[in-house]
Short mmCIF file of C-alpha atoms in Angstrom, two decimals:
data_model
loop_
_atom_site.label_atom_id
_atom_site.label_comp_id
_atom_site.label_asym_id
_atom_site.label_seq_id
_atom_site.Cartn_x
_atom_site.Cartn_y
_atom_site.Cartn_z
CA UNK A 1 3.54 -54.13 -117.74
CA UNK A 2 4.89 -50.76 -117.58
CA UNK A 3 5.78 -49.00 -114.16
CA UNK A 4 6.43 -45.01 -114.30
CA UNK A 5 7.05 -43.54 -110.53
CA UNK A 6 5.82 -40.14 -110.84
CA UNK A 7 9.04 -38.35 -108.75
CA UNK A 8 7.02 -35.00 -108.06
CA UNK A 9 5.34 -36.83 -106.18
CA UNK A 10 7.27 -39.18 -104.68
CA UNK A 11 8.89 -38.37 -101.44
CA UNK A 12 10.67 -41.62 -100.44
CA UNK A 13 8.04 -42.71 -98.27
CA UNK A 14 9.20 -46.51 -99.46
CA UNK A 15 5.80 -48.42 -99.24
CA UNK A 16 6.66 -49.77 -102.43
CA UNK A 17 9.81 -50.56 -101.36
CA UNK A 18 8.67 -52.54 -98.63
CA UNK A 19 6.08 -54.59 -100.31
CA UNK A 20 7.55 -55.48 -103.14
CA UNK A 21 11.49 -55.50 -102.38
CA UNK A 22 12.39 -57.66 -105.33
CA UNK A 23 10.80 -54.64 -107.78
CA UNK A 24 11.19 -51.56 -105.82
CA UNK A 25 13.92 -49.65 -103.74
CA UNK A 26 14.82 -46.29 -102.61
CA UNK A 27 17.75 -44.49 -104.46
CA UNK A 28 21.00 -43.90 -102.60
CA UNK A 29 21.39 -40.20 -104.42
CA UNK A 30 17.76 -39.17 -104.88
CA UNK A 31 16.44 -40.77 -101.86
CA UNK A 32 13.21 -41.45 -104.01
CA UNK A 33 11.83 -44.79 -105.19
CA UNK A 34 13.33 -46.31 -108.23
CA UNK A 35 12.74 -49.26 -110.38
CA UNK A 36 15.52 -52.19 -109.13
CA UNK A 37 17.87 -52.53 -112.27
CA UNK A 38 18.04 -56.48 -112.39
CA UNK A 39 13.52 -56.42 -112.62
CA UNK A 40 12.29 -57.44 -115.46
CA UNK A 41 8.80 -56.06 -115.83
CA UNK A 42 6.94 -58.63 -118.16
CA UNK A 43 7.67 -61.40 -115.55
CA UNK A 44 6.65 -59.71 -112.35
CA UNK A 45 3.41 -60.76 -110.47
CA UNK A 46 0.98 -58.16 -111.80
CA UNK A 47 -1.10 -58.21 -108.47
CA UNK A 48 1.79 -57.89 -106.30
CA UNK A 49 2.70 -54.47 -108.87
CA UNK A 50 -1.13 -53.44 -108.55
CA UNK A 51 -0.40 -53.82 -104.82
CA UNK A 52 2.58 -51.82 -104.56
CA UNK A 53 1.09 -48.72 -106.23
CA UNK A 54 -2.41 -48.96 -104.32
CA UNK A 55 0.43 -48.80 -100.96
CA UNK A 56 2.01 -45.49 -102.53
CA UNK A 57 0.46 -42.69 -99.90
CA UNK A 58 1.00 -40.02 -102.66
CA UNK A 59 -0.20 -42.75 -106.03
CA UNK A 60 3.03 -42.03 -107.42
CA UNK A 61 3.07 -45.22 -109.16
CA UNK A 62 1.61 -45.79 -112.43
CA UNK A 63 0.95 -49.02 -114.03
CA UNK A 64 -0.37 -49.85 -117.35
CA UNK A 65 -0.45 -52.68 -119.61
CA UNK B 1 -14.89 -74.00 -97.46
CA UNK B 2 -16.09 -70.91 -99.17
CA UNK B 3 -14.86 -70.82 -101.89
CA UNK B 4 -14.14 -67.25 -103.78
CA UNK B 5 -16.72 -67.99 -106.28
CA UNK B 6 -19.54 -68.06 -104.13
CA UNK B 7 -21.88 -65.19 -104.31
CA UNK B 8 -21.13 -63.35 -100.94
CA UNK B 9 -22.53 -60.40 -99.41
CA UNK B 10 -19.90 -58.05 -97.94
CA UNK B 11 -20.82 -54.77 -96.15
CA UNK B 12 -18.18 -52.48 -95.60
CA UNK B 13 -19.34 -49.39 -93.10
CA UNK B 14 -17.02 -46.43 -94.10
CA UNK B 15 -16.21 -45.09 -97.07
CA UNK B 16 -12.40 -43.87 -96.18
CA UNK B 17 -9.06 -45.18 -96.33
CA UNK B 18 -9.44 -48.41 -94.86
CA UNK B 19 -12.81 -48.99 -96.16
CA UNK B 20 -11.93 -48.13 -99.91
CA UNK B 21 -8.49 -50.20 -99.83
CA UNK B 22 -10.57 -52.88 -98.38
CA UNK B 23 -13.05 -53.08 -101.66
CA UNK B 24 -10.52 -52.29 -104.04
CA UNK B 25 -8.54 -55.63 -102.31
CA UNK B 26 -11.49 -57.75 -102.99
CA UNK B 27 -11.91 -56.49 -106.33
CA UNK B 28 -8.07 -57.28 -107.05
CA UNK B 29 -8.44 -60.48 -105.87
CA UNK B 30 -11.73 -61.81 -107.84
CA UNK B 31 -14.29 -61.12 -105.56
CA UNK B 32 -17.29 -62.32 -106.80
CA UNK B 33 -19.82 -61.59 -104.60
CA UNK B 34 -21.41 -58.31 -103.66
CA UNK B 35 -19.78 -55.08 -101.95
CA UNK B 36 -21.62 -52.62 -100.77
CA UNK B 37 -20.32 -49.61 -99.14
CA UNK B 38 -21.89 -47.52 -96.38
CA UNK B 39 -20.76 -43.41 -96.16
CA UNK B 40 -22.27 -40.88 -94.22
CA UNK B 41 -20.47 -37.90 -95.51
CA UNK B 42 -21.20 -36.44 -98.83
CA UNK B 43 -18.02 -36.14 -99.89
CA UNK B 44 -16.72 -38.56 -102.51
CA UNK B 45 -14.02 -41.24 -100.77
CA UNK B 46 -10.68 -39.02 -100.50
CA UNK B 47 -7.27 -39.34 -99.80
CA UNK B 48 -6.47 -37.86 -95.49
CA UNK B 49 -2.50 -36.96 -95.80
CA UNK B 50 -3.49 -33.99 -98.18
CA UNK B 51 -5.91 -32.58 -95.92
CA UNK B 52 -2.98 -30.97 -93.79
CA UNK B 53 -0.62 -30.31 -96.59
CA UNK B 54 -0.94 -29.81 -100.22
CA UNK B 55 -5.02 -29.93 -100.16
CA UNK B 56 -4.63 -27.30 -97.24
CA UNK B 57 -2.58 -25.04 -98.63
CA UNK B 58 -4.91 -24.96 -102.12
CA UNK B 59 -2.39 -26.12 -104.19
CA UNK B 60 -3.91 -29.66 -105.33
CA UNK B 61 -7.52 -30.36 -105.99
CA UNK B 62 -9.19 -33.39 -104.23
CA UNK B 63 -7.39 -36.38 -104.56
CA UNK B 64 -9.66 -38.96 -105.07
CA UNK B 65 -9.53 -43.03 -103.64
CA UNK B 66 -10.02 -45.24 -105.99
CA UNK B 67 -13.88 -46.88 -105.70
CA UNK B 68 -13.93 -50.25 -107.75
CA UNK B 69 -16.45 -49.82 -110.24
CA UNK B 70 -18.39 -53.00 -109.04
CA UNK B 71 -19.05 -51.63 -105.50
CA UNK B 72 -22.37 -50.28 -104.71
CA UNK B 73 -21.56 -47.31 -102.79
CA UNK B 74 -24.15 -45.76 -100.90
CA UNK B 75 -24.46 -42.35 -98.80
CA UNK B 76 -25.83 -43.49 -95.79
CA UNK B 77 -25.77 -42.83 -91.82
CA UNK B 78 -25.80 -46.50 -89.94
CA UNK B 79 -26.93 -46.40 -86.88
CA UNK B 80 -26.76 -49.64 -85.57
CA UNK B 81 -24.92 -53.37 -86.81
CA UNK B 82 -26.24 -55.84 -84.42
CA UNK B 83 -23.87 -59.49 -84.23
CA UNK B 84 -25.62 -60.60 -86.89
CA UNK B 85 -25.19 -58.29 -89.57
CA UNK B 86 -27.79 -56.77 -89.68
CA UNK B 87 -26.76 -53.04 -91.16
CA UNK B 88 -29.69 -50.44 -89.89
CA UNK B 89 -29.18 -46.93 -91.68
CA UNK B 90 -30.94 -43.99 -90.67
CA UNK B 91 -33.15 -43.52 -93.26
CA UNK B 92 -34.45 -46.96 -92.16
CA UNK B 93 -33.07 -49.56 -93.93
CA UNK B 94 -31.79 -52.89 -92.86
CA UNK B 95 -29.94 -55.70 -94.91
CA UNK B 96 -27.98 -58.46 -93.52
CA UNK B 97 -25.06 -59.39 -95.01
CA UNK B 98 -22.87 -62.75 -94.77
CA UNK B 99 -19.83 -60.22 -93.58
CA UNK B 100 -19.31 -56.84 -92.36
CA UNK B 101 -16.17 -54.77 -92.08
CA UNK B 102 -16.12 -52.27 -89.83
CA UNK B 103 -13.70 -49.31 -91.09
CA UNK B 104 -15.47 -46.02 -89.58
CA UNK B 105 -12.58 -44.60 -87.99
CA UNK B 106 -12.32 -41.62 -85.37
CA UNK B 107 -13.85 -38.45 -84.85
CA UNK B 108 -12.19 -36.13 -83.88
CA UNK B 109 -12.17 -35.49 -79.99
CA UNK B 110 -13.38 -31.68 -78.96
CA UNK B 111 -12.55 -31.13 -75.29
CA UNK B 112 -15.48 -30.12 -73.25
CA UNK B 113 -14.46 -26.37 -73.27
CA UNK B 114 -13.86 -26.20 -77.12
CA UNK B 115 -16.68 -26.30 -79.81
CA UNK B 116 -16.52 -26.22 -83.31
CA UNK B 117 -17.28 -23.47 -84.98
CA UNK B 118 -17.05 -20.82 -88.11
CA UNK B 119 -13.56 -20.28 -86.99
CA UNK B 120 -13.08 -23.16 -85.16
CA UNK B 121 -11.87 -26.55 -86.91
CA UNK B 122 -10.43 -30.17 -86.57
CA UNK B 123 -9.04 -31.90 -89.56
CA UNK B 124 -11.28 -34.95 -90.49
CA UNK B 125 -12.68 -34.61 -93.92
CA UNK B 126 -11.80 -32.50 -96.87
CA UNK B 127 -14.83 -29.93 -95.94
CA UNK B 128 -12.73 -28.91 -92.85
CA UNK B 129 -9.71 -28.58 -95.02
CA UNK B 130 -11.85 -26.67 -96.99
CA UNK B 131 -13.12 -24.32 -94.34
CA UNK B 132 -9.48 -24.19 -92.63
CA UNK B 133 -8.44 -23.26 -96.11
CA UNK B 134 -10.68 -19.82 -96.15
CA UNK B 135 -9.27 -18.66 -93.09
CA UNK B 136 -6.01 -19.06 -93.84
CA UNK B 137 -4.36 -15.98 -95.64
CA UNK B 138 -1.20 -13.99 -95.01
CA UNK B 139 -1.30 -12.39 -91.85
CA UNK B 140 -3.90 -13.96 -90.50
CA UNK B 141 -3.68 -15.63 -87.00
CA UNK B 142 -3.91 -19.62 -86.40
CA UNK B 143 -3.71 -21.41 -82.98
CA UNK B 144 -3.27 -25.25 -83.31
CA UNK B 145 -4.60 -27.02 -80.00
CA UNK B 146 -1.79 -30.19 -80.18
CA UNK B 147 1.59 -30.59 -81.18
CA UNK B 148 1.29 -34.23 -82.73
CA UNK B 149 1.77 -34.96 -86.00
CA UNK B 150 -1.63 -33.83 -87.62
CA UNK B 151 -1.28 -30.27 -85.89
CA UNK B 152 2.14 -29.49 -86.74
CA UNK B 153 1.91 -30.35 -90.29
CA UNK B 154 -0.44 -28.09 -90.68
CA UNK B 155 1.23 -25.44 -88.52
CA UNK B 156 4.14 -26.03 -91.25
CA UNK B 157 1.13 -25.35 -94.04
CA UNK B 158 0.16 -22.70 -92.71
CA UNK B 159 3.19 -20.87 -92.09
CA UNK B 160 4.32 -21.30 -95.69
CA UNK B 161 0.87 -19.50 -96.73
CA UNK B 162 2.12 -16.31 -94.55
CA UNK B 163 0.22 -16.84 -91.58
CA UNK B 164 1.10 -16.05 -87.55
CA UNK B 165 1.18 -19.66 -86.21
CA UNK B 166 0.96 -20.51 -82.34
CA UNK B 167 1.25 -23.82 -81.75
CA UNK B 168 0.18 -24.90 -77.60
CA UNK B 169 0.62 -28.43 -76.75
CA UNK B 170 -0.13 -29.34 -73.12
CA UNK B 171 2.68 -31.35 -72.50
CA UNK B 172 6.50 -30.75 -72.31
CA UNK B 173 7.51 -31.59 -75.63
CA UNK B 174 5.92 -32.00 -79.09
CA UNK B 175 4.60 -36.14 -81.00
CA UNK B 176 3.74 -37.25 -77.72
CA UNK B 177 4.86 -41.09 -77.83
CA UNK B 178 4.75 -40.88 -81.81
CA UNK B 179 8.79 -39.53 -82.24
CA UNK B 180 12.00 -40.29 -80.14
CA UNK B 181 12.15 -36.59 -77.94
CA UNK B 182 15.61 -35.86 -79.50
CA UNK B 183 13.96 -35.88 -83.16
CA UNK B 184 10.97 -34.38 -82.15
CA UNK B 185 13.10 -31.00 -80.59
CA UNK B 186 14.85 -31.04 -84.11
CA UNK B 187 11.21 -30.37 -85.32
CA UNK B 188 10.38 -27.86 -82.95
CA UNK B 189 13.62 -26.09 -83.67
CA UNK B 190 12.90 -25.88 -87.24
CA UNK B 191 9.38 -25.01 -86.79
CA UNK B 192 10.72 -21.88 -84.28
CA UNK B 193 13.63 -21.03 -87.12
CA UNK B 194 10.23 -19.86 -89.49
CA UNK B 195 8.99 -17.90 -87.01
CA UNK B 196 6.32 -20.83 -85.69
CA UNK B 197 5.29 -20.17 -82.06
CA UNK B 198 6.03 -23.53 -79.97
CA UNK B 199 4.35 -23.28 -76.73
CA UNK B 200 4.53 -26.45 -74.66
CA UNK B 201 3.29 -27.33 -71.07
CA UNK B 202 0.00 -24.51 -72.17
CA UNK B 203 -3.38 -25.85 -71.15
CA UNK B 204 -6.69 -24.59 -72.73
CA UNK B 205 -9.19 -23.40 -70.50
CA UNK B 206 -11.69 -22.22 -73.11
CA UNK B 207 -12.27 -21.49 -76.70
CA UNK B 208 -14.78 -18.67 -77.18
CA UNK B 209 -15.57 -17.52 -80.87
CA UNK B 210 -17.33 -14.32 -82.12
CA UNK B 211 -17.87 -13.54 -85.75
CA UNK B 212 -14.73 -11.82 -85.85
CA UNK B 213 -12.29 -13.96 -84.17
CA UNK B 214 -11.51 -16.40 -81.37
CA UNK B 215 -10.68 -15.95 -77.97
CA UNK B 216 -8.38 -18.59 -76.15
CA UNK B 217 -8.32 -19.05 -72.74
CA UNK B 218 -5.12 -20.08 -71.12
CA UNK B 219 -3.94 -20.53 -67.75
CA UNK B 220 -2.15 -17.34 -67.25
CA UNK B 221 -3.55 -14.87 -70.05
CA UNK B 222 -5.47 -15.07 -73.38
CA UNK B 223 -4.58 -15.37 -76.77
CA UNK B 224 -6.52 -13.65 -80.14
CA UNK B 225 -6.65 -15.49 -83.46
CA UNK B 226 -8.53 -15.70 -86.43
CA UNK B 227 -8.80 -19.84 -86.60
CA UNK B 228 -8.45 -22.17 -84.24
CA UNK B 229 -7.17 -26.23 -85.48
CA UNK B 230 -8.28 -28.52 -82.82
CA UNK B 231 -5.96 -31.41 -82.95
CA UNK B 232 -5.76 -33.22 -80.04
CA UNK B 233 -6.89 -36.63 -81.11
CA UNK B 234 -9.39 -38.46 -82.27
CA UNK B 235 -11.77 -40.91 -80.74
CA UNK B 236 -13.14 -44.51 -82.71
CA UNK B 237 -16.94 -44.14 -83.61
CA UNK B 238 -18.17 -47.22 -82.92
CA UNK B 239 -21.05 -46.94 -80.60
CA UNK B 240 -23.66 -48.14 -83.94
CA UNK B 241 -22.20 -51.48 -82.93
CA UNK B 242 -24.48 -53.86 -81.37
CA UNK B 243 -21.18 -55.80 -79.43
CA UNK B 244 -20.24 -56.24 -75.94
CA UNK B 245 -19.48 -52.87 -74.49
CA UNK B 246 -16.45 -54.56 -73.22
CA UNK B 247 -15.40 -55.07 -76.69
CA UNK B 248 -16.11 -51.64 -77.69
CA UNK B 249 -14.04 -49.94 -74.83
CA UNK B 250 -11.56 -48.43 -76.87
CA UNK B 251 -12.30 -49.15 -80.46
CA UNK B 252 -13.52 -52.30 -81.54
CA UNK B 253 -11.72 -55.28 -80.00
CA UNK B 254 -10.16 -58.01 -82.76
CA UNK B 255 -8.12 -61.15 -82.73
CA UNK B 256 -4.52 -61.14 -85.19
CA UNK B 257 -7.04 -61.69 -88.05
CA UNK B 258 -8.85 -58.32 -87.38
CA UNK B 259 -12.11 -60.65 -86.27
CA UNK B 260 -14.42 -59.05 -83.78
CA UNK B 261 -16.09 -61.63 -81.23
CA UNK B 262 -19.03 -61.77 -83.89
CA UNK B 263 -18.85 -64.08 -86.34
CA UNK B 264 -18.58 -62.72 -90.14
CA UNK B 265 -17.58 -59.42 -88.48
CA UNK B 266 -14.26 -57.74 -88.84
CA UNK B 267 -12.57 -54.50 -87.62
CA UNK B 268 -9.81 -52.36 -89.35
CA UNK B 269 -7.91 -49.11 -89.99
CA UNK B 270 -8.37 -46.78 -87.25
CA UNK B 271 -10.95 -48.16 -85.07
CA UNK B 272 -9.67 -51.54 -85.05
CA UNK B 273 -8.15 -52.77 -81.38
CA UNK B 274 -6.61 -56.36 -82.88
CA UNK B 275 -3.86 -58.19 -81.23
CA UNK B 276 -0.33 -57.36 -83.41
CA UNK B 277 1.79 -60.73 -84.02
CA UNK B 278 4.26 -58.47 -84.34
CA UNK B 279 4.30 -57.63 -80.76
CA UNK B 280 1.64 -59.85 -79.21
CA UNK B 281 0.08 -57.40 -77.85
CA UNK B 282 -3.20 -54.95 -78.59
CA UNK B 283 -3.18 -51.74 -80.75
CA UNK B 284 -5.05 -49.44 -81.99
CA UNK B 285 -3.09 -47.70 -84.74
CA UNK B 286 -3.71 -44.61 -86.64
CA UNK B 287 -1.63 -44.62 -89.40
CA UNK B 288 -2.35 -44.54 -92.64
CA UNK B 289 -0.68 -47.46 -93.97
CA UNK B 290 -1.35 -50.08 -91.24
CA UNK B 291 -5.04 -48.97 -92.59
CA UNK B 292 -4.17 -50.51 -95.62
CA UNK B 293 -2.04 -53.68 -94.40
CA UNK B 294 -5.05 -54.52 -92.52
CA UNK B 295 -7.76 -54.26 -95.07
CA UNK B 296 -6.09 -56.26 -97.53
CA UNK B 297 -5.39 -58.80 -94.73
CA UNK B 298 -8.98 -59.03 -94.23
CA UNK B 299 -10.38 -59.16 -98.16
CA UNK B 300 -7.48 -62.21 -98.06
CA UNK B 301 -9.96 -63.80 -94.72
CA UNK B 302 -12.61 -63.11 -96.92
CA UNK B 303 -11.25 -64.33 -100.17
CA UNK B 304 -9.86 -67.54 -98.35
CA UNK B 305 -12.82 -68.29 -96.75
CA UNK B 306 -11.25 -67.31 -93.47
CA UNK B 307 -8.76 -69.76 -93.04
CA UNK B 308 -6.34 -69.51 -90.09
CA UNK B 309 -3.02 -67.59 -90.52
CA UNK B 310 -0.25 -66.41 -88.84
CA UNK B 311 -2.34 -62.71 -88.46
CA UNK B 312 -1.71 -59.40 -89.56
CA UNK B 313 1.49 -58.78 -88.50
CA UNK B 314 2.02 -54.82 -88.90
CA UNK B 315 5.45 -52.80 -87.91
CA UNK B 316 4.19 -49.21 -87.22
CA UNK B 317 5.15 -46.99 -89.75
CA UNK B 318 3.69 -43.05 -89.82
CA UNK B 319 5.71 -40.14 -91.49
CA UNK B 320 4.80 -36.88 -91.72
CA UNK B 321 5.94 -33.64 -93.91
CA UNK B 322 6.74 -30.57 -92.29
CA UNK B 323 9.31 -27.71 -94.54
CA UNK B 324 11.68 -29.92 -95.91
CA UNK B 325 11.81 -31.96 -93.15
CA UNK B 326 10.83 -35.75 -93.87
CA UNK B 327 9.58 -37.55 -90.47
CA UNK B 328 9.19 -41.01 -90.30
CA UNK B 329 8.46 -42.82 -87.37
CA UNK B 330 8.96 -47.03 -87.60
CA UNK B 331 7.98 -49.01 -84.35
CA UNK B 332 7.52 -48.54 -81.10
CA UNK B 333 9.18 -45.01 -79.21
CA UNK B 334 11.04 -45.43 -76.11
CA UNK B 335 13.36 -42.71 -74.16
CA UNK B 336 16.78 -44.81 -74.92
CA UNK B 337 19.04 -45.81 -77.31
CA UNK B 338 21.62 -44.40 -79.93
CA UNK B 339 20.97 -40.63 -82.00
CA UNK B 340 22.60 -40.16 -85.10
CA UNK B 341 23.18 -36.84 -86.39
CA UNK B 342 24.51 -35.26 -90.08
CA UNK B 343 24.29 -31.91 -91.33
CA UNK B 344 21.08 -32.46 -92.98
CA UNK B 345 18.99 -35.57 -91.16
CA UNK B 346 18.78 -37.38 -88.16
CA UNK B 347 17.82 -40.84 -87.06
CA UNK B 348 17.23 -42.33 -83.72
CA UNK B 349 16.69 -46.34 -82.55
CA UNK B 350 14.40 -46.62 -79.74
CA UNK B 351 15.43 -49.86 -77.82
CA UNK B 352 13.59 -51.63 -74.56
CA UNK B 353 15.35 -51.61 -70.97
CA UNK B 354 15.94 -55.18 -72.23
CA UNK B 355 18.66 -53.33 -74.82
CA UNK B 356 16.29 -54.55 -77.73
CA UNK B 357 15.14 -52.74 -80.71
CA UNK B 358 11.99 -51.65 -80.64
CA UNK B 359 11.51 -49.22 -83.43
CA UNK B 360 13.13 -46.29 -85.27
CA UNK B 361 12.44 -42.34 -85.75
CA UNK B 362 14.14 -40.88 -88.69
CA UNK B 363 14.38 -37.36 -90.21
CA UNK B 364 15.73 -36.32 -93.94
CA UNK B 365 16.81 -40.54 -95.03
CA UNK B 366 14.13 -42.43 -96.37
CA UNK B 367 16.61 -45.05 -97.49
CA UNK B 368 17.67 -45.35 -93.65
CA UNK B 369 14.35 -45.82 -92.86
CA UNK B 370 13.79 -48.29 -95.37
CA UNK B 371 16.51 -50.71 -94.41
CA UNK B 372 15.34 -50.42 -90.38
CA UNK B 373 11.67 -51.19 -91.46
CA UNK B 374 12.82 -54.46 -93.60
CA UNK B 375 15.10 -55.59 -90.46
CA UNK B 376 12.93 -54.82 -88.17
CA UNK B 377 9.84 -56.41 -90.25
CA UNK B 378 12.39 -59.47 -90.43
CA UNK B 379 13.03 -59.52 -86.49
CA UNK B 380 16.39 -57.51 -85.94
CA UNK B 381 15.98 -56.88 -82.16
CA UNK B 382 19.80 -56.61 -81.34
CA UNK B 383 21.36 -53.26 -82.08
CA UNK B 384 24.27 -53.94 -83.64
CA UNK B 385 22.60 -55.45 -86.35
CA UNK B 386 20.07 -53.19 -87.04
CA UNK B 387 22.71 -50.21 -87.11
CA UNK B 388 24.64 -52.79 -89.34
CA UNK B 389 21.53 -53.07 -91.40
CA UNK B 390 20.71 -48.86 -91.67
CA UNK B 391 24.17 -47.32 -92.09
CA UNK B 392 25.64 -49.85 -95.22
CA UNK B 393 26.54 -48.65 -98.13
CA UNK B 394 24.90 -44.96 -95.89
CA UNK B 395 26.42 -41.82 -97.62
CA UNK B 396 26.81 -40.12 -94.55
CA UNK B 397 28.19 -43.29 -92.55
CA UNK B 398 31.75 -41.44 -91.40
CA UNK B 399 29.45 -37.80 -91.23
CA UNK B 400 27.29 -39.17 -88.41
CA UNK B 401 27.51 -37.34 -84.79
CA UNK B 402 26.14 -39.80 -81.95
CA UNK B 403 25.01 -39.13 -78.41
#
């Protein structure tokens, strides 16, 4: 699964973040969401992604297969 | 047990946030049986945040929700759900269905003295955006009615298109309960810097609009503009409901699973009243993403055949985007506790008389707001912790001014 965070629209609101903590987090410099470093994408639950980006308020997250 | 494969029927009445997330959770989770979705208003399901920002100012088209393709969507006024589920539409039809979800929101409340008009809006749907929109261009005059979130966000909107902005709010100070005072005179203060005019403790006598402008009435003296935002609140429309009208006193009144007193009927996003695990209490929230924490909570019921659980626990969380200012507000608000200040943002934890935390307000540090909402979502109620929590590994950790 591929994950692109679309930062122009991102604003750090962290919904992602917060729902799925073991994939997402907010940078320290940025301040915007970011992919964790240590996630590797072709094992993580594919709901809980789908979740994630239907929790972005902006749909800055975009998933494809 | 119902199982998920069995063939049920599931009305949702609403076609917005809550409503949409609520299909597009069934879909995600397999639903097999039917959804069909009741909306009175013409307008395909969209997106609220943008309606005071970017959709405002005309610089993004119409986001959008997503409508799962297997939903039968259907433009329709309901007047009345009776405890059985039966769904009555205007038009006259009625269907009974083996659940209904209740997700039609607020309208938005117009006090006695105000009506809407040509010139005179709230901010529900994108065709008030829309009509906002029109009357908004440089120079022009705008008075917002309400210095809560909605109303200064688009006061912030609106100034950046180059219009006069007056901004009355009838109490002392701006967000109401929704932002610790300290952050929410950082806002004012910004808003004032761009030439925004904050007028607290102003009550509106009356709104009266001719073809070329509108007249407000205040106590002492009268102001001109050219549009008038009425945001002052909204109220839950939920009178269609055929429930107790002790259940329906102030929204619809739930359990921690969002169920209403009838069976197979549920409640959620803004016109839900449920009982919070997370404080044991009820609330009504407003926010956009308890909307969607409690509609995928109830396609799980659904899914799962509504087995017992532990309830939909939901921490408060609104933010809102004024300038470059980034507001988030996590929790519960109180008048005590620490302020943090650095050059460019601002956080504040709310605590109880008991000393415990009770929720956050942040400005300008979405990662500060992060780690409060995950120790507060994990039950950080002492202080020391929760600071412990927000400021490591904080940039600004040594830069912070407290009071």
């Amino acid at each position: 699964m591929k994950v692109i965070i679309d930062t122009t629209l991102c604003n750090g609101y962290g919904n992602c973040a917060f729902s799925a903590p073991d994939v997402f987090d907010i940078d320290l410099a940025s301040n915007l969401a970011v992919l964790r470093d240590e996630v590797d994408l072709d094992k993580v639950d594919e709901s809980a992604l789908r979740e994630a980006a239907a929790d972005c308020p902006v749909q800055a997250i975009l998933l494809s297969s | 047990m119902i199982a998920v494969q069995d063939r049920q029927s599931v009305a949702i009445i609403g076609g917005s946030v809550a409503g949409i997330r609520c299909a597009s959770a069934l879909a995600r989770g397999g639903f097999e049986g039917s959804i069909t979705i009741y909306e009175r208003d013409a307008e395909l399901p969209h997106d609220k945040p943008q309606l005071s920002k970017e959709f405002l100012a005309g610089r993004a088209p119409l986001r959008l929700l997503d409508l799962p393709d297997r939903a039968d969507y259907r433009l329709a006024t309901v007047t009345a759900v009776t405890s059985g589920r039966q769904v009555v539409t205007q038009a006259g039809s009625a269907e009974t269905f083996d659940q209904v979800v209740v997700a039609t929101g607020c309208n938005p409340t117009f006090p006695r003295s105000i009506q809407e008009g040509n010139r005179v809006a709230a901010i529900r749907s994108a065709s008030d955006s829309r009509r906002l929109r029109g009357l908004l261009r440089p120079g022009q005059r705008l008075v917002v009615i309400g210095g809560g979130f909605l109303g200064l966000e688009a006061a912030a909107t609106a100034r950046r298109l180059g219009v006069d902005v007056v901004v009355l709010e009838a109490n002392s100070s701006l967000f109401g309960r929704g932002l610790r005072s300290e952050l929410a005179m950082m806002v004012r203060e910004r808003h004032e810097r761009d030439g925004v005019h904050i007028r607290t403790g102003e009550r509106v006598i009356a709104v009266n609009e001719s073809p070329s402008h509108v007249t407000i009435e205040l106590i002492e003296g009268t102001i001109e503009a050219d549009a008038v935002l009425v945001a002052v609140g909204a109220r839950p429309d939920v009178a269609y409901l055929q429930l107790d009208a002790a259940d329906l006193a102030n929204g619809v009144a739930c359990d921690e699973n969002l169920r209403t007193a009838a069976s197979g009927i549920y409640a959620i996003g803004d016109c839900a009243n449920f009982i919070n695990p997370m404080y044991g209490t009820r609330m009504r929230l407003e926010h956009w993403t308890s909307a969607g924490e409690q509609a995928t909570h109830v396609a799980r019921q659904i899914l799962t055949g509504n087995q017992s659980s532990d309830g939909c626990r939901v921490l408060p969380y609104a933010w809102s985007d004024q300038y470059d200012l980034h507001i988030q507000s996590i929790g519960l608000v109180s008048d005590l506790g620490p302020v943090f200040t650095s050059d460019s943002s601002a956080f504040a934890v709310s605590i109880d008389e008991a000393g415990q935390v009770v929720g956050l307000s942040v400005i300008n540090d979405p990662r500060c707001a992060l780690a409060g909402r995950r120790a507060l979502m994990a039950g950080t109620r002492d202080i020391d912790e929760l600071l412990d929590s927000v400021l490591k590994n904080h940039p600004a950790r040594t830069g912070f001014t407290t009071s």
